Amino acid sequence: MTQYISVAADDRIEARNGIIKLHGAAGFEGMRRAGRLAAQILDALAPHVVPGVATEEIDAIVQRMMVDAGAVPATLGYRGYSRSCCTSINHVVCHGIPGEKLLKDGDIVNIDVTPILDGWHGDTSRMFAVGDVPLKAQRLVEVTHECLMLGIAQARPGNRLGDISNAIQTHAEKHRYSVVRDFCGHGLGRLFHDSPEVIHAGQPGTGPELKPGMFFTIEPMVNIGRLDVKMLDDGWTAVTRDRSLSAQFEHSIGITEEGCEIFTLSPKGFDKPPYI
Ligand code: MF3
Ligand code: CO
Ligand code: CO
């Protein structure tokens, strides 16, 4: 049995314990502000994601923008992670660590940011195209974004998490892509990673029922090749075992009475590349 608990914005922050939190109006306002900042940061990165730029330069921009906005990077110091964003290039599925590596023409890269603003976490990621990207990669990026938005279209009271999972999986597999199973979306709010787990492949009508006030991310990772993932020795970077290209988009959403609110929509309409 899924358990839910109504929480107020100033309640003590309880660790993830399997109980799904239902937030009120103040929570929505907090997430709206944190989510907007996260989306604005990704918007501002667009002109910087070009051939020859080191991923650590992007990380520095992300960190500065968060600090300037009075926010804290949630990933900095998170379980030993020491950067302000994740940069996952080509066959990197997620959690690529910014470093000296230079972006090159034809790369696709996911940039994932999570500012904590007034205690609320806005978690979002997008794909960026570096220079001229092969059609095959453009298509993957396009379909992965469609997967996210089709999942979000299922996010309304009365539906279940499995309805979201199934919409994503069905669309990805229709294009003969595979959905990564090793990582999932997550509840969030005043915690970064909270219940429930949001899996991106599954059966309709299964899993916890969606209720107004639930906050969670949807963040499907879709591979051109097989779904299998391998961890690199740095303990963070996940890559496709067959080295096929992988793409991901992530939004943070809140379930409302009518459907859902997307907290991390791009103010500039930069939903998917090209960002012009
Ligand atoms: N932002 C990622 C997510 O979507 C988590 C990154 S954790 C890190 O949940 F430590 F790898 F940065
Ligand atoms: Co997330
Ligand atoms: Co994220």
mmCIF file of C-alpha atoms and ligand atoms in Angstrom:
data_model
loop_
_atom_site.group_PDB
_atom_site.id
_atom_site.type_symbol
_atom_site.label_atom_id
_atom_site.label_comp_id
_atom_site.label_asym_id
_atom_site.label_seq_id
_atom_site.Cartn_x
_atom_site.Cartn_y
_atom_site.Cartn_z
ATOM 1 C CA MET A 1 0.000 0.000 0.000
ATOM 2 C CA THR A 2 1.346 3.393 -0.997
ATOM 3 C CA GLN A 3 1.351 5.879 1.857
ATOM 4 C CA TYR A 4 0.945 9.626 1.456
ATOM 5 C CA ILE A 5 1.426 12.480 3.915
ATOM 6 C CA SER A 6 0.392 16.121 3.598
ATOM 7 C CA VAL A 7 3.297 18.394 4.428
ATOM 8 C CA ALA A 8 3.559 22.122 5.073
ATOM 9 C CA ALA A 9 6.436 24.163 3.646
ATOM 10 C CA ASP A 10 7.898 24.763 7.106
ATOM 11 C CA ASP A 11 7.630 21.152 8.357
ATOM 12 C CA ARG A 12 10.818 19.455 9.480
ATOM 13 C CA ILE A 13 12.502 17.836 6.460
ATOM 14 C CA GLU A 14 12.073 14.078 6.811
ATOM 15 C CA ALA A 15 14.413 11.744 4.958
ATOM 16 C CA ARG A 16 13.078 9.567 2.189
ATOM 17 C CA ASN A 17 11.112 6.830 3.885
ATOM 18 C CA GLY A 18 8.813 5.473 1.222
ATOM 19 C CA ILE A 19 6.013 7.868 2.129
ATOM 20 C CA ILE A 20 4.962 10.214 -0.664
ATOM 21 C CA LYS A 21 4.659 13.857 0.358
ATOM 22 C CA LEU A 22 1.713 15.991 -0.751
ATOM 23 C CA HIS A 23 2.654 19.661 -0.807
ATOM 24 C CA GLY A 24 0.521 22.794 -0.516
ATOM 25 C CA ALA A 25 0.475 26.221 -2.150
ATOM 26 C CA ALA A 26 3.701 27.411 -0.503
ATOM 27 C CA GLY A 27 5.484 24.341 -1.817
ATOM 28 C CA PHE A 28 4.241 25.049 -5.329
ATOM 29 C CA GLU A 29 5.513 28.619 -5.065
ATOM 30 C CA GLY A 30 8.913 27.444 -3.817
ATOM 31 C CA MET A 31 9.229 24.894 -6.632
ATOM 32 C CA ARG A 32 8.082 27.420 -9.214
ATOM 33 C CA ARG A 33 10.946 29.748 -8.249
ATOM 34 C CA ALA A 34 13.597 27.022 -8.029
ATOM 35 C CA GLY A 35 12.385 25.426 -11.269
ATOM 36 C CA ARG A 36 12.365 28.731 -13.139
ATOM 37 C CA LEU A 37 15.935 29.457 -12.050
ATOM 38 C CA ALA A 38 17.049 25.995 -13.206
ATOM 39 C CA ALA A 39 15.424 26.542 -16.603
ATOM 40 C CA GLN A 40 16.902 30.047 -16.932
ATOM 41 C CA ILE A 41 20.361 28.638 -16.294
ATOM 42 C CA LEU A 42 19.951 26.098 -19.108
ATOM 43 C CA ASP A 43 18.615 28.869 -21.358
ATOM 44 C CA ALA A 44 21.698 30.986 -20.646
ATOM 45 C CA LEU A 45 24.046 28.103 -21.458
ATOM 46 C CA ALA A 46 22.894 27.795 -25.056
ATOM 47 C CA PRO A 47 25.477 30.192 -26.606
ATOM 48 C CA HIS A 48 28.282 28.549 -24.586
ATOM 49 C CA VAL A 49 27.665 24.979 -25.716
ATOM 50 C CA VAL A 50 29.866 25.155 -28.816
ATOM 51 C CA PRO A 51 32.871 23.254 -30.214
ATOM 52 C CA GLY A 52 36.085 23.810 -28.232
ATOM 53 C CA VAL A 53 34.484 24.611 -24.885
ATOM 54 C CA ALA A 54 35.567 22.497 -21.900
ATOM 55 C CA THR A 55 32.759 21.016 -19.840
ATOM 56 C CA GLU A 56 34.364 22.509 -16.716
ATOM 57 C CA GLU A 57 33.861 25.966 -18.230
ATOM 58 C CA ILE A 58 30.147 25.187 -18.476
ATOM 59 C CA ASP A 59 30.209 23.997 -14.873
ATOM 60 C CA ALA A 60 31.779 27.279 -13.784
ATOM 61 C CA ILE A 61 29.012 29.257 -15.514
ATOM 62 C CA VAL A 62 26.345 27.114 -13.859
ATOM 63 C CA GLN A 63 27.920 27.562 -10.431
ATOM 64 C CA ARG A 64 28.224 31.331 -10.824
ATOM 65 C CA MET A 65 24.642 31.724 -12.018
ATOM 66 C CA MET A 66 23.333 29.722 -9.075
ATOM 67 C CA VAL A 67 25.362 31.632 -6.508
ATOM 68 C CA ASP A 68 24.458 34.990 -8.103
ATOM 69 C CA ALA A 69 20.777 34.047 -7.798
ATOM 70 C CA GLY A 70 21.176 33.205 -4.115
ATOM 71 C CA ALA A 71 20.963 29.470 -4.756
ATOM 72 C CA VAL A 72 23.231 26.530 -3.947
ATOM 73 C CA PRO A 73 24.165 23.761 -6.437
ATOM 74 C CA ALA A 74 22.515 20.605 -5.060
ATOM 75 C CA THR A 75 25.129 18.342 -6.630
ATOM 76 C CA LEU A 76 28.133 20.131 -5.076
ATOM 77 C CA GLY A 77 29.238 17.802 -2.286
ATOM 78 C CA TYR A 78 26.325 15.441 -2.923
ATOM 79 C CA ARG A 79 27.581 11.936 -2.020
ATOM 80 C CA GLY A 80 31.092 13.035 -2.895
ATOM 81 C CA TYR A 81 30.182 14.629 -6.244
ATOM 82 C CA SER A 82 32.202 17.824 -6.597
ATOM 83 C CA ARG A 83 30.637 19.739 -9.496
ATOM 84 C CA SER A 84 27.633 22.037 -9.979
ATOM 85 C CA CYS A 85 26.098 20.170 -12.895
ATOM 86 C CA CYS A 86 26.384 16.972 -14.914
ATOM 87 C CA THR A 87 27.556 16.994 -18.542
ATOM 88 C CA SER A 88 26.837 13.741 -20.367
ATOM 89 C CA ILE A 89 28.260 13.567 -23.891
ATOM 90 C CA ASN A 90 27.194 11.135 -26.663
ATOM 91 C CA HIS A 91 27.270 7.584 -25.224
ATOM 92 C CA VAL A 92 27.294 8.879 -21.651
ATOM 93 C CA VAL A 93 23.864 8.060 -20.247
ATOM 94 C CA CYS A 94 23.973 10.351 -17.203
ATOM 95 C CA HIS A 95 26.129 11.839 -14.413
ATOM 96 C CA GLY A 96 29.043 12.798 -16.663
ATOM 97 C CA ILE A 97 31.474 14.866 -14.594
ATOM 98 C CA PRO A 98 32.530 18.244 -16.032
ATOM 99 C CA GLY A 99 36.273 18.412 -16.637
ATOM 100 C CA GLU A 100 38.922 19.325 -19.174
ATOM 101 C CA LYS A 101 37.221 17.461 -21.992
ATOM 102 C CA LEU A 102 36.352 19.744 -24.910
ATOM 103 C CA LEU A 103 33.046 19.643 -26.737
ATOM 104 C CA LYS A 104 33.491 18.917 -30.425
ATOM 105 C CA ASP A 105 31.443 19.439 -33.545
ATOM 106 C CA GLY A 106 28.730 16.800 -33.840
ATOM 107 C CA ASP A 107 28.467 15.981 -30.117
ATOM 108 C CA ILE A 108 25.175 15.800 -28.307
ATOM 109 C CA VAL A 109 25.399 16.664 -24.625
ATOM 110 C CA ASN A 110 22.951 16.576 -21.750
ATOM 111 C CA ILE A 111 23.381 19.273 -19.125
ATOM 112 C CA ASP A 112 21.620 18.590 -15.830
ATOM 113 C CA VAL A 113 21.298 21.325 -13.204
ATOM 114 C CA THR A 114 19.702 21.477 -9.749
ATOM 115 C CA PRO A 115 19.777 24.779 -7.871
ATOM 116 C CA ILE A 116 18.473 24.799 -4.309
ATOM 117 C CA LEU A 117 16.609 28.082 -3.889
ATOM 118 C CA ASP A 118 15.165 28.912 -0.447
ATOM 119 C CA GLY A 119 15.360 25.199 0.318
ATOM 120 C CA TRP A 120 13.525 23.982 -2.807
ATOM 121 C CA HIS A 121 15.173 21.860 -5.515
ATOM 122 C CA GLY A 122 14.607 22.665 -9.207
ATOM 123 C CA ASP A 123 15.970 19.692 -11.188
ATOM 124 C CA THR A 124 16.042 19.806 -14.984
ATOM 125 C CA SER A 125 18.153 18.709 -17.922
ATOM 126 C CA ARG A 126 18.177 19.195 -21.651
ATOM 127 C CA MET A 127 20.134 17.981 -24.637
ATOM 128 C CA PHE A 128 22.318 20.465 -26.501
ATOM 129 C CA ALA A 129 23.626 20.015 -30.034
ATOM 130 C CA VAL A 130 27.274 21.013 -30.530
ATOM 131 C CA GLY A 131 27.746 22.450 -34.023
ATOM 132 C CA ASP A 132 26.422 20.231 -36.791
ATOM 133 C CA VAL A 133 24.933 17.048 -35.393
ATOM 134 C CA PRO A 134 24.254 13.936 -37.538
ATOM 135 C CA LEU A 135 20.598 13.341 -38.352
ATOM 136 C CA LYS A 136 20.636 10.051 -36.471
ATOM 137 C CA ALA A 137 21.570 11.874 -33.248
ATOM 138 C CA GLN A 138 19.088 14.701 -33.908
ATOM 139 C CA ARG A 139 16.346 12.113 -34.277
ATOM 140 C CA LEU A 140 17.245 10.458 -30.957
ATOM 141 C CA VAL A 141 17.165 13.824 -29.202
ATOM 142 C CA GLU A 142 13.811 14.679 -30.789
ATOM 143 C CA VAL A 143 12.185 11.386 -29.810
ATOM 144 C CA THR A 144 13.595 11.492 -26.266
ATOM 145 C CA HIS A 145 12.026 14.913 -25.776
ATOM 146 C CA GLU A 146 8.736 13.542 -27.112
ATOM 147 C CA CYS A 147 9.039 10.673 -24.605
ATOM 148 C CA LEU A 148 9.360 13.149 -21.718
ATOM 149 C CA MET A 149 6.396 15.226 -22.894
ATOM 150 C CA LEU A 150 4.215 12.152 -23.518
ATOM 151 C CA GLY A 151 5.048 10.990 -19.991
ATOM 152 C CA ILE A 152 4.107 14.400 -18.594
ATOM 153 C CA ALA A 153 0.808 14.254 -20.533
ATOM 154 C CA GLN A 154 -0.123 11.279 -18.335
ATOM 155 C CA ALA A 155 0.620 13.175 -15.109
ATOM 156 C CA ARG A 156 -2.784 13.898 -13.585
ATOM 157 C CA PRO A 157 -4.727 12.862 -10.480
ATOM 158 C CA GLY A 158 -6.190 9.376 -10.717
ATOM 159 C CA ASN A 159 -3.559 8.116 -13.145
ATOM 160 C CA ARG A 160 -0.716 5.983 -11.829
ATOM 161 C CA LEU A 161 3.040 6.288 -12.217
ATOM 162 C CA GLY A 162 2.906 3.266 -14.527
ATOM 163 C CA ASP A 163 0.843 5.287 -16.996
ATOM 164 C CA ILE A 164 3.747 7.738 -17.285
ATOM 165 C CA SER A 165 6.302 4.904 -17.558
ATOM 166 C CA ASN A 166 4.290 3.163 -20.242
ATOM 167 C CA ALA A 167 3.805 6.263 -22.393
ATOM 168 C CA ILE A 168 7.580 6.815 -22.395
ATOM 169 C CA GLN A 169 8.520 3.202 -23.098
ATOM 170 C CA THR A 170 5.929 2.758 -25.845
ATOM 171 C CA HIS A 171 7.097 5.827 -27.736
ATOM 172 C CA ALA A 172 10.817 5.004 -27.421
ATOM 173 C CA GLU A 173 10.343 1.414 -28.530
ATOM 174 C CA LYS A 174 8.133 2.472 -31.430
ATOM 175 C CA HIS A 175 11.299 4.105 -32.765
ATOM 176 C CA ARG A 176 13.370 0.979 -31.925
ATOM 177 C CA TYR A 177 15.203 2.764 -29.153
ATOM 178 C CA SER A 178 15.632 1.351 -25.665
ATOM 179 C CA VAL A 179 14.823 2.895 -22.290
ATOM 180 C CA VAL A 180 17.472 2.773 -19.553
ATOM 181 C CA ARG A 181 16.294 0.944 -16.436
ATOM 182 C CA ASP A 182 19.240 1.637 -14.103
ATOM 183 C CA PHE A 183 18.255 5.222 -13.251
ATOM 184 C CA CYS A 184 14.880 6.754 -12.549
ATOM 185 C CA GLY A 185 13.076 9.978 -11.791
ATOM 186 C CA HIS A 186 12.368 10.811 -8.175
ATOM 187 C CA GLY A 187 10.254 12.733 -5.754
ATOM 188 C CA LEU A 188 11.820 16.074 -4.822
ATOM 189 C CA GLY A 189 11.023 19.268 -2.982
ATOM 190 C CA ARG A 190 13.025 20.216 0.058
ATOM 191 C CA LEU A 191 14.876 16.926 -0.533
ATOM 192 C CA PHE A 192 16.835 16.274 -3.750
ATOM 193 C CA HIS A 193 15.941 12.596 -4.113
ATOM 194 C CA ASP A 194 12.770 11.514 -2.332
ATOM 195 C CA SER A 195 9.986 8.958 -2.832
ATOM 196 C CA PRO A 196 8.542 7.890 -5.182
ATOM 197 C CA GLU A 197 10.886 6.318 -7.715
ATOM 198 C CA VAL A 198 9.702 7.267 -11.186
ATOM 199 C CA ILE A 199 10.633 4.475 -13.564
ATOM 200 C CA HIS A 200 10.568 5.140 -17.287
ATOM 201 C CA ALA A 201 9.312 1.775 -18.513
ATOM 202 C CA GLY A 202 6.350 -0.175 -17.184
ATOM 203 C CA GLN A 203 2.744 -1.206 -17.407
ATOM 204 C CA PRO A 204 -0.231 1.189 -17.435
ATOM 205 C CA GLY A 205 -2.445 1.150 -14.335
ATOM 206 C CA THR A 206 0.412 0.066 -12.063
ATOM 207 C CA GLY A 207 2.372 1.848 -9.333
ATOM 208 C CA PRO A 208 1.384 4.608 -6.940
ATOM 209 C CA GLU A 209 -1.684 6.691 -7.774
ATOM 210 C CA LEU A 210 -0.968 10.325 -8.618
ATOM 211 C CA LYS A 211 -2.431 12.842 -6.159
ATOM 212 C CA PRO A 212 -2.486 16.651 -6.121
ATOM 213 C CA GLY A 213 0.558 18.016 -4.295
ATOM 214 C CA MET A 214 2.995 15.288 -5.418
ATOM 215 C CA PHE A 215 6.300 16.712 -6.717
ATOM 216 C CA PHE A 216 8.595 14.537 -8.814
ATOM 217 C CA THR A 217 10.911 14.493 -11.804
ATOM 218 C CA ILE A 218 10.510 12.611 -15.055
ATOM 219 C CA GLU A 219 13.883 12.096 -16.741
ATOM 220 C CA PRO A 220 13.944 9.339 -19.339
ATOM 221 C CA MET A 221 17.271 8.149 -20.734
ATOM 222 C CA VAL A 222 16.875 6.667 -24.210
ATOM 223 C CA ASN A 223 19.543 4.746 -26.159
ATOM 224 C CA ILE A 224 19.831 4.106 -29.881
ATOM 225 C CA GLY A 225 21.220 0.661 -29.082
ATOM 226 C CA ARG A 226 20.745 -1.688 -26.149
ATOM 227 C CA LEU A 227 19.567 -0.582 -22.732
ATOM 228 C CA ASP A 228 22.582 -1.921 -20.830
ATOM 229 C CA VAL A 229 24.640 0.560 -18.860
ATOM 230 C CA LYS A 230 28.190 0.393 -17.502
ATOM 231 C CA MET A 231 29.700 2.520 -14.731
ATOM 232 C CA LEU A 232 33.113 4.087 -15.270
ATOM 233 C CA ASP A 233 35.834 3.905 -12.613
ATOM 234 C CA ASP A 234 35.098 7.454 -11.427
ATOM 235 C CA GLY A 235 32.039 5.973 -9.728
ATOM 236 C CA TRP A 236 29.621 8.411 -11.413
ATOM 237 C CA THR A 237 29.750 8.318 -15.203
ATOM 238 C CA ALA A 238 27.245 5.867 -16.673
ATOM 239 C CA VAL A 239 27.770 4.885 -20.325
ATOM 240 C CA THR A 240 25.974 2.607 -22.737
ATOM 241 C CA ARG A 241 27.678 -0.803 -22.785
ATOM 242 C CA ASP A 242 27.478 -0.936 -26.588
ATOM 243 C CA ARG A 243 28.698 2.687 -26.824
ATOM 244 C CA SER A 244 25.521 3.684 -28.675
ATOM 245 C CA LEU A 245 24.284 7.259 -28.343
ATOM 246 C CA SER A 246 22.070 8.121 -25.370
ATOM 247 C CA ALA A 247 19.821 11.130 -24.757
ATOM 248 C CA GLN A 248 17.898 12.474 -21.757
ATOM 249 C CA PHE A 249 15.527 15.303 -20.877
ATOM 250 C CA GLU A 250 14.254 16.070 -17.374
ATOM 251 C CA HIS A 251 11.504 18.230 -15.927
ATOM 252 C CA SER A 252 10.363 18.742 -12.333
ATOM 253 C CA ILE A 253 6.570 18.738 -12.059
ATOM 254 C CA GLY A 254 3.824 19.066 -9.460
ATOM 255 C CA ILE A 255 0.482 17.272 -9.663
ATOM 256 C CA THR A 256 -2.443 19.733 -9.542
ATOM 257 C CA GLU A 257 -6.219 19.173 -9.332
ATOM 258 C CA GLU A 258 -6.485 19.406 -13.129
ATOM 259 C CA GLY A 259 -3.252 17.791 -14.300
ATOM 260 C CA CYS A 260 0.232 18.992 -13.590
ATOM 261 C CA GLU A 261 2.412 22.066 -13.493
ATOM 262 C CA ILE A 262 5.858 21.895 -15.093
ATOM 263 C CA PHE A 263 8.172 23.885 -12.833
ATOM 264 C CA THR A 264 11.163 23.831 -15.188
ATOM 265 C CA LEU A 265 9.768 24.995 -18.537
ATOM 266 C CA SER A 266 12.165 27.200 -20.500
ATOM 267 C CA PRO A 267 11.183 30.895 -20.294
ATOM 268 C CA LYS A 268 12.831 31.285 -23.725
ATOM 269 C CA GLY A 269 10.976 28.370 -25.280
ATOM 270 C CA PHE A 270 14.281 26.459 -25.507
ATOM 271 C CA ASP A 271 12.616 23.082 -25.103
ATOM 272 C CA LYS A 272 14.841 21.111 -27.434
ATOM 273 C CA PRO A 273 17.682 22.007 -29.799
ATOM 274 C CA PRO A 274 18.361 23.996 -31.877
ATOM 275 C CA TYR A 275 18.110 26.806 -29.319
ATOM 276 C CA ILE A 276 17.597 29.879 -31.472
HETATM 277 N N1 MF3 B 1 20.403 15.870 -11.295
HETATM 278 C C1 MF3 B 1 20.518 14.432 -11.268
HETATM 279 C C2 MF3 B 1 19.105 13.921 -11.243
HETATM 280 O O1 MF3 B 1 18.403 14.200 -12.162
HETATM 281 C C3 MF3 B 1 21.292 13.931 -10.114
HETATM 282 C C4 MF3 B 1 22.717 14.226 -10.203
HETATM 283 S S1 MF3 B 1 23.485 13.680 -8.787
HETATM 284 C C5 MF3 B 1 25.071 13.978 -9.124
HETATM 285 O O2 MF3 B 1 18.623 13.338 -10.325
HETATM 286 F F1 MF3 B 1 25.672 13.864 -7.997
HETATM 287 F F2 MF3 B 1 25.492 13.120 -10.042
HETATM 288 F F3 MF3 B 1 25.229 15.180 -9.605
HETATM 289 CO CO CO B 2 16.515 14.259 -11.240
HETATM 290 CO CO CO B 3 18.684 16.156 -12.843
#
